Coordinates of C-alpha atoms and ligand atoms in Angstrom, one line a residue:
X1 CA -7.4 -40.3 -84.1
X2 CA -9.8 -39.2 -81.3
X3 CA -10.2 -42.9 -80.3
X4 CA -6.5 -43.0 -79.5
X5 CA -6.7 -39.7 -77.7
X6 CA -9.7 -40.9 -75.7
X7 CA -7.8 -44.1 -74.7
X8 CA -4.7 -42.0 -73.7
X9 CA -6.9 -39.6 -71.7
X10 CA -8.5 -42.6 -69.9
X11 CA -5.1 -43.9 -69.1
X12 CA -4.1 -40.5 -67.6
X13 CA -7.2 -40.7 -65.4
X14 CA -6.4 -44.2 -64.3
X15 CA -2.8 -43.2 -63.5
X16 CA -4.0 -40.3 -61.4
X17 CA -6.3 -42.6 -59.5
X18 CA -9.4 -40.9 -60.7
X19 CA -12.5 -43.0 -60.9
X20 CA -14.0 -43.2 -64.4
X21 CA -17.8 -42.9 -64.1
X22 CA -20.0 -43.2 -67.2
X23 CA -20.7 -39.4 -67.0
X24 CA -17.0 -38.6 -66.7
X25 CA -16.3 -40.8 -69.7
X26 CA -19.1 -39.1 -71.7
X27 CA -17.9 -35.6 -70.8
X28 CA -14.3 -36.5 -71.9
X29 CA -15.5 -38.2 -75.0
X30 CA -17.7 -35.2 -75.9
X31 CA -14.7 -32.8 -75.4
X32 CA -12.4 -34.9 -77.5
X33 CA -14.7 -35.5 -80.4
X34 CA -16.4 -32.1 -80.6
X35 CA -13.2 -30.0 -80.5
X36 CA -15.3 -26.9 -80.2
X37 CA -14.4 -25.4 -76.8
X38 CA -17.9 -25.8 -75.3
X39 CA -19.3 -24.2 -72.2
X40 CA -20.4 -26.5 -69.3
X41 CA -24.0 -25.8 -70.3
X42 CA -23.4 -26.9 -73.9
X43 CA -21.9 -30.2 -72.6
X44 CA -24.8 -30.6 -70.3
X45 CA -27.3 -30.1 -73.2
X46 CA -25.4 -32.5 -75.4
X47 CA -25.4 -35.3 -72.8
X48 CA -28.8 -34.6 -71.2
X49 CA -30.7 -37.3 -73.2
X50 CA -28.0 -39.9 -72.5
X51 CA -27.9 -39.1 -68.7
X52 CA -31.3 -37.8 -67.6
X53 CA -30.3 -37.8 -64.0
X54 CA -27.1 -35.7 -64.6
X55 CA -27.1 -32.1 -63.4
X56 CA -25.1 -29.1 -64.6
X57 CA -23.3 -29.3 -61.3
X58 CA -22.1 -32.8 -62.2
X59 CA -20.8 -31.6 -65.5
X60 CA -18.9 -28.8 -63.6
X61 CA -17.6 -31.3 -61.1
X62 CA -16.3 -33.6 -63.9
X63 CA -14.7 -30.7 -65.7
X64 CA -12.9 -29.7 -62.5
X65 CA -11.5 -33.2 -62.1
X66 CA -10.4 -33.3 -65.8
X67 CA -8.8 -29.9 -65.3
X68 CA -6.9 -31.0 -62.2
X69 CA -5.3 -33.9 -64.0
X70 CA -4.4 -31.6 -66.9
X71 CA -6.7 -33.1 -69.6
X72 CA -8.8 -29.9 -70.0
X73 CA -8.0 -26.2 -69.9
X74 CA -10.5 -23.7 -68.7
X75 CA -10.7 -20.5 -70.7
X76 CA -12.4 -17.7 -68.8
X77 CA -13.8 -14.6 -70.4
X78 CA -14.8 -12.1 -67.8
X79 CA -18.5 -12.5 -66.9
X80 CA -19.2 -14.9 -69.8
X81 CA -19.3 -18.7 -69.0
X82 CA -15.9 -20.5 -69.1
X83 CA -15.1 -22.6 -72.2
X84 CA -13.3 -25.9 -71.9
X85 CA -10.5 -26.9 -74.2
X86 CA -9.2 -30.5 -74.4
X87 CA -6.4 -29.5 -76.7
X88 CA -3.6 -29.2 -74.2
X89 CA -0.8 -28.8 -76.7
X90 CA 0.5 -25.3 -77.2
X91 CA -1.8 -23.4 -79.4
X92 CA -3.6 -20.1 -79.9
X93 CA -7.2 -19.2 -80.5
X94 CA -9.1 -17.2 -83.1
X95 CA -12.6 -16.2 -82.0
X96 CA -15.5 -15.2 -84.2
X97 CA -17.1 -11.8 -83.3
X98 CA -20.4 -13.0 -84.7
X99 CA -21.0 -16.5 -83.3
X100 CA -18.4 -16.8 -80.6
X101 CA -16.8 -19.9 -82.2
X102 CA -13.3 -20.5 -81.0
X103 CA -10.9 -22.2 -83.4
X104 CA -7.4 -23.5 -82.6
X105 CA -4.3 -22.7 -84.6
X106 CA -0.7 -23.6 -84.2
X107 CA 2.0 -20.9 -83.9
X108 CA 5.3 -21.1 -82.2
X109 CA 4.9 -20.0 -78.6
X110 CA 5.8 -16.4 -78.1
X111 CA 8.5 -16.9 -75.5
X112 CA 10.3 -13.7 -76.3
X113 CA 7.2 -11.7 -75.3
X114 CA 7.2 -13.5 -72.0
X115 CA 10.9 -12.8 -71.3
X116 CA 10.5 -9.1 -72.3
X117 CA 7.5 -8.7 -70.0
X118 CA 9.5 -10.3 -67.2
X119 CA 12.4 -7.9 -67.8
X120 CA 10.4 -4.7 -68.0
X121 CA 8.0 -5.4 -65.2
X122 CA 9.9 -7.7 -62.8
X123 CA 7.0 -10.2 -62.8
X124 CA 7.5 -13.9 -62.7
X125 CA 5.6 -14.9 -65.8
X126 CA 3.5 -18.0 -65.5
X127 CA 1.8 -18.1 -68.9
X128 CA 0.2 -16.0 -71.6
X129 CA -2.9 -16.0 -73.6
X130 CA -3.3 -14.6 -77.1
X131 CA -6.6 -14.3 -78.9
X132 CA -7.2 -13.1 -82.5
X133 CA -10.7 -11.9 -83.3
X134 CA -12.6 -11.8 -86.6
X135 CA -15.4 -13.3 -88.6
X136 CA -15.5 -17.0 -89.2
X137 CA -16.1 -18.6 -92.6
X138 CA -19.7 -19.6 -91.8
X139 CA -20.5 -16.1 -90.7
X140 CA -18.8 -14.5 -93.7
X141 CA -21.1 -16.6 -95.9
X142 CA -24.2 -15.6 -93.9
X143 CA -23.2 -11.9 -94.2
X144 CA -22.6 -12.3 -98.0
X145 CA -26.0 -14.0 -98.5
X146 CA -27.8 -11.0 -96.8
X147 CA -26.4 -8.5 -99.3
Ligands
LIG1 ZN1 -18.9 -17.2 -86.8
LIG2 ZN1 -8.1 -24.5 -78.1

């Protein structure tokens, strides 16, 4: 499954004329196999041992390239570090209040909300973002064990 996605992603890079360096390949592979919406720092830490000469700046640079060709989405959260999502299909996120984990879930895109917002505000809507917050299963178990 992720093998196929990796091959497709590499084809997309080739088609866009983007050079595939070993680091770029590794960043892409990490994103596609981990499916955890990592920060650039987390990707750096995961790949550090494999590429001792790689810097965080290189990771950022690779993420920017991947974002430009549409393989990765950047999720910004105010002052906190951005998280990177390689699931570029329509989906929503649920975020754990305790550990910050972000999990994907499918739900039909809320187009009616976009049209209503356009009608009542006169904006041209580009996109929307919806996040649900709660306590993930792992954290629920940790909390239960404490009591
Ligand atoms: Zn959690
Ligand atoms: Zn996602």
